[in-house]
Tab-separated table of C-alpha atoms in Angstrom:
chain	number	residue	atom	x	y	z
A	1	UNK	CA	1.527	20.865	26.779
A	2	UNK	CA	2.135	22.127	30.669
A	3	UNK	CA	2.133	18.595	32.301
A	4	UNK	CA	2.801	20.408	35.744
A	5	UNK	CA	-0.640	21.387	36.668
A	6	UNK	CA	-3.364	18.608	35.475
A	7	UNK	CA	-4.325	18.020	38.811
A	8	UNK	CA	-5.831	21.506	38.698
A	9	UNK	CA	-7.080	22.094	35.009
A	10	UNK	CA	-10.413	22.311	34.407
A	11	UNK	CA	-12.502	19.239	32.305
A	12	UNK	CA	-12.605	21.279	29.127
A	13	UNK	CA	-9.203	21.577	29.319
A	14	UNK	CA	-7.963	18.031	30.022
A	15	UNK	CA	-10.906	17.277	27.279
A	16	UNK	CA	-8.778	19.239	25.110
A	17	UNK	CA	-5.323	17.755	26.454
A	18	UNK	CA	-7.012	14.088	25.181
A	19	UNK	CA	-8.712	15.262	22.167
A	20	UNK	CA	-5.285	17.255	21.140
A	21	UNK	CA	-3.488	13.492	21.898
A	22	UNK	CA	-5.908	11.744	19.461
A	23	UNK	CA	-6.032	14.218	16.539
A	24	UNK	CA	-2.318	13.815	16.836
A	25	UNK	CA	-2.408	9.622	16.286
A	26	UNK	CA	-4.862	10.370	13.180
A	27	UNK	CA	-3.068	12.808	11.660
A	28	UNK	CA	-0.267	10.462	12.125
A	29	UNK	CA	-2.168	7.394	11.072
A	30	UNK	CA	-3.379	8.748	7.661
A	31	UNK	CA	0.451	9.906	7.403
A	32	UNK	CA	0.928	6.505	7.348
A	33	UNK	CA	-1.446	5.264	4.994
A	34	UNK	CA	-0.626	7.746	2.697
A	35	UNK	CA	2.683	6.739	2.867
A	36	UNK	CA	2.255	3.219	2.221
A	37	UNK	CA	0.340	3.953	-0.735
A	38	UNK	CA	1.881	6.746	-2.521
A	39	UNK	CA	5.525	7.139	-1.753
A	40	UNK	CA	8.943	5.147	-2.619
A	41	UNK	CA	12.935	5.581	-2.191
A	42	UNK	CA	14.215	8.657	-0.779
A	43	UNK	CA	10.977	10.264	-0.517
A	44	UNK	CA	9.386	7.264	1.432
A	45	UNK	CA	12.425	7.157	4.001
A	46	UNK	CA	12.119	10.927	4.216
A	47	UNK	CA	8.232	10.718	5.522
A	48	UNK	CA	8.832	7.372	7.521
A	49	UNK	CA	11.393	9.487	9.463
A	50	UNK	CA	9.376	12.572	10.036
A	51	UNK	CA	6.114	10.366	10.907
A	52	UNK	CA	8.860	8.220	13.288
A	53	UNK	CA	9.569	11.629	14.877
A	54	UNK	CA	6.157	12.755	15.152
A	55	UNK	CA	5.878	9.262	17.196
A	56	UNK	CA	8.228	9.683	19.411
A	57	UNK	CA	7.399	13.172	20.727
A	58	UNK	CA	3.587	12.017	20.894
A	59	UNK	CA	5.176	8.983	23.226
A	60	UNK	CA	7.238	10.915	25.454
A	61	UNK	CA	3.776	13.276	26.091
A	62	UNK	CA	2.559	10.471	27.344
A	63	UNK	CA	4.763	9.389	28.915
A	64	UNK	CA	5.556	12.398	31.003
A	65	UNK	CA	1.686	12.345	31.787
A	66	UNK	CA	1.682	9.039	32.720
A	67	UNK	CA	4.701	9.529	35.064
A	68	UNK	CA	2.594	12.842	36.529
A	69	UNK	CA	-0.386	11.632	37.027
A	70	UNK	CA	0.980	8.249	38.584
A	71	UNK	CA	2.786	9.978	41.410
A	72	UNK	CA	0.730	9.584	44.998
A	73	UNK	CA	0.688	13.833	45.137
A	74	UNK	CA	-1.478	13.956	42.138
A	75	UNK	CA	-4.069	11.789	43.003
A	76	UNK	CA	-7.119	14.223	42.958
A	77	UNK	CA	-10.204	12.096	43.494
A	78	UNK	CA	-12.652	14.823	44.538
A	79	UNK	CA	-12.324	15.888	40.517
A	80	UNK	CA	-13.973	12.761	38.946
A	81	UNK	CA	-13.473	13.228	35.190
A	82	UNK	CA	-9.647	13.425	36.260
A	83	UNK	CA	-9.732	10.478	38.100
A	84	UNK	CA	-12.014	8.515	36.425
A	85	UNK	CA	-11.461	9.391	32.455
A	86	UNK	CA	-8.246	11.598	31.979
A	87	UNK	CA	-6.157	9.498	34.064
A	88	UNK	CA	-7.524	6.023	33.135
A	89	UNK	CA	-7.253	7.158	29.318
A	90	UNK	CA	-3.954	8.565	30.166
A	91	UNK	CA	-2.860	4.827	31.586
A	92	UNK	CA	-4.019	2.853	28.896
A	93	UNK	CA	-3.049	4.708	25.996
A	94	UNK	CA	0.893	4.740	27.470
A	95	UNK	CA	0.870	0.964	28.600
A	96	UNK	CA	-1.155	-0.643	24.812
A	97	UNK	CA	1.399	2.224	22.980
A	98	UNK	CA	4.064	-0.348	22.822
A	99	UNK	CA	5.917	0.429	19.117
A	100	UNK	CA	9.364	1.870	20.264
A	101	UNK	CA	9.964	5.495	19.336
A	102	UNK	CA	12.306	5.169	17.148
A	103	UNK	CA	11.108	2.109	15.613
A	104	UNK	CA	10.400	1.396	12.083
A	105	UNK	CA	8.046	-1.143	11.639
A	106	UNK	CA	5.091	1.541	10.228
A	107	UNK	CA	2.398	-1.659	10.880
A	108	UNK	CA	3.538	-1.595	14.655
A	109	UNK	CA	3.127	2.484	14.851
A	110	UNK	CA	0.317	2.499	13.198
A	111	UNK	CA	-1.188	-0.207	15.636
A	112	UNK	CA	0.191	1.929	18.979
A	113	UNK	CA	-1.488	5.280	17.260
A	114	UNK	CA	-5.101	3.173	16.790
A	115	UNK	CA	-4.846	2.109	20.355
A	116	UNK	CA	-4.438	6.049	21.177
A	117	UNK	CA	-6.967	7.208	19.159
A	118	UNK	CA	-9.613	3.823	20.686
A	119	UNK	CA	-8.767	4.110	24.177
A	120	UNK	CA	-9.203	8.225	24.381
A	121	UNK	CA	-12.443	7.560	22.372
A	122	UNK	CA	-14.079	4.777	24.630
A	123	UNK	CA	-13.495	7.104	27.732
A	124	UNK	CA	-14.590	10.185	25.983
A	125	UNK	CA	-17.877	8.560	25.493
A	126	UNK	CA	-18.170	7.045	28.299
A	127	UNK	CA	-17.949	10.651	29.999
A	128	UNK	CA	-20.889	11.522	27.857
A	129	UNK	CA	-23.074	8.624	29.325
């Protein structure tokens, strides 16, 4: 993901940037249910690490994002499905996203990757109204 140049990416393309975001928290969330439900010992602290890691890069996208799209320069209001979906999405998925990155508490994550995938939804269909 090339977080230097959202300002000037098309709406399919920071579309994409959201929907690529939210298949990432699913994919992670049934990880996660999966793993409660079929794994135990070595091979359970195996997955909980790699879905822990899968967390934490997903976080520090949005982070970095978050950062860009919060600094004065970026502001682009003459694009309004920048300004009024990507970068409100953007915001709200990094501030409710509050399970650390390297935590371990899988109800947490999966609550943080929910908010993702609810808040990128609600302003993905509210772009369609």
């Amino acid at each position: 993901m090339n977080i230097k140049k959202y300002i000037s990416t098309s709406d399919n393309e920071l579309k994409s940037i959201l929907l690529e975001l939210k298949s990432t928290a699913n994919n992670l969330m049934i990880s996660i249910s999966n793993l409660k439900n079929n794994t135990s010992g070595h091979a359970f602290r195996n997955e909980r690490d790699a879905i822990i890691s899968k967390y934490a890069t997903l976080k520090t996208q949005l982070k970095e994002i978050y950062h860009y799209i919060n600094l004065e320069k970026n502001e682009d209001l003459s694009n309004s499905f920048y300004s009024c979906y990507f970068c409100p999405a953007v915001t709200d998925c990094y501030i409710h996203c509050d399970a650390k990155a390297n935590g371990t508490d899988l109800e947490k994550l999966y609550s943080s990757l929910y908010d993702i995938d609810d808040y990128i939804n609600y302003y993905l269909l509210k772009n369609k109204t």
